[in-house]
């Protein structure tokens, strides 16, 4: 893992993500290196020559910059971690996220967090001071065989649920975010049934072929689920089939979930004609 310390000029950035008007990313890059990660396609990551997952840039002056910025801007709320994992391993050494949370609490700035790291539990003291509005905690919903194939470093399904339960025990609002869901392959019944008793609010996101590495996925499916390879190839080529397949998966989630969650959302991405060109 290549660690690059860098000074930044800004840390508080406006965002179009509808979770907050501003975003803070204490790091750039991510040691977890999930192969489905959207952040690897961000403008800043695309400029990097190293492969995604092999480097982390540490914004070492983040706290000083944020202090200055908060004198100019009083954000209604901020989102932490849109293109990085705030609680990745390197945080143990640098504590940039810790410093930022301390400052946000000190100045009573409400925040929302996106994470998939169990290390978030070490920050309960900072999350329970009344400023944490919600935590979107992504649970790895891939079958084990694909976790191994993609060398996923993120916590597994069980660890994800355990982490959410601990956060909820502290009365924090947590949205269990199950992603990516692979049509025909993800065991939706098992995922929903395991999550129902544990998680209060759940969101499911179907795989985003626009962002994912399609060739890699189809190859893995050919290897481990050969009978679904034709369907996956067809989904990438055929808009009608793609929409029909996604709709089916969405319906299965709602059927299985019943009234098991206080809130349930399913995110389905639109088909893009350029799927076919990419794959
Ligand atoms: S943990 Fe989050 S930011 Fe890091 S690689 Fe995985 S999806 Fe991307």
GROMACS .gro file of N, CA, C and O in nm, residues 2 62 74 144 269:
model
   20
    2UNK      N    1   0.067   0.208  -0.101
    2UNK     CA    2   0.146   0.330  -0.108
    2UNK      C    3   0.071   0.441  -0.033
    2UNK      O    4  -0.046   0.468  -0.063
   62UNK      N    5  -0.570   1.863   0.670
   62UNK     CA    6  -0.717   1.875   0.659
   62UNK      C    7  -0.777   1.957   0.773
   62UNK      O    8  -0.863   2.043   0.751
   74UNK      N    9  -2.087   2.826   0.708
   74UNK     CA   10  -2.153   2.749   0.815
   74UNK      C   11  -2.244   2.646   0.748
   74UNK      O   12  -2.361   2.675   0.722
  144UNK      N   13  -1.993  -1.555  -0.107
  144UNK     CA   14  -1.854  -1.573  -0.064
  144UNK      C   15  -1.759  -1.602  -0.181
  144UNK      O   16  -1.647  -1.552  -0.188
  269UNK      N   17  -3.036   0.109  -1.126
  269UNK     CA   18  -2.973   0.203  -1.219
  269UNK      C   19  -3.032   0.188  -1.358
  269UNK      O   20  -3.078   0.080  -1.395
   0.00000   0.00000   0.00000
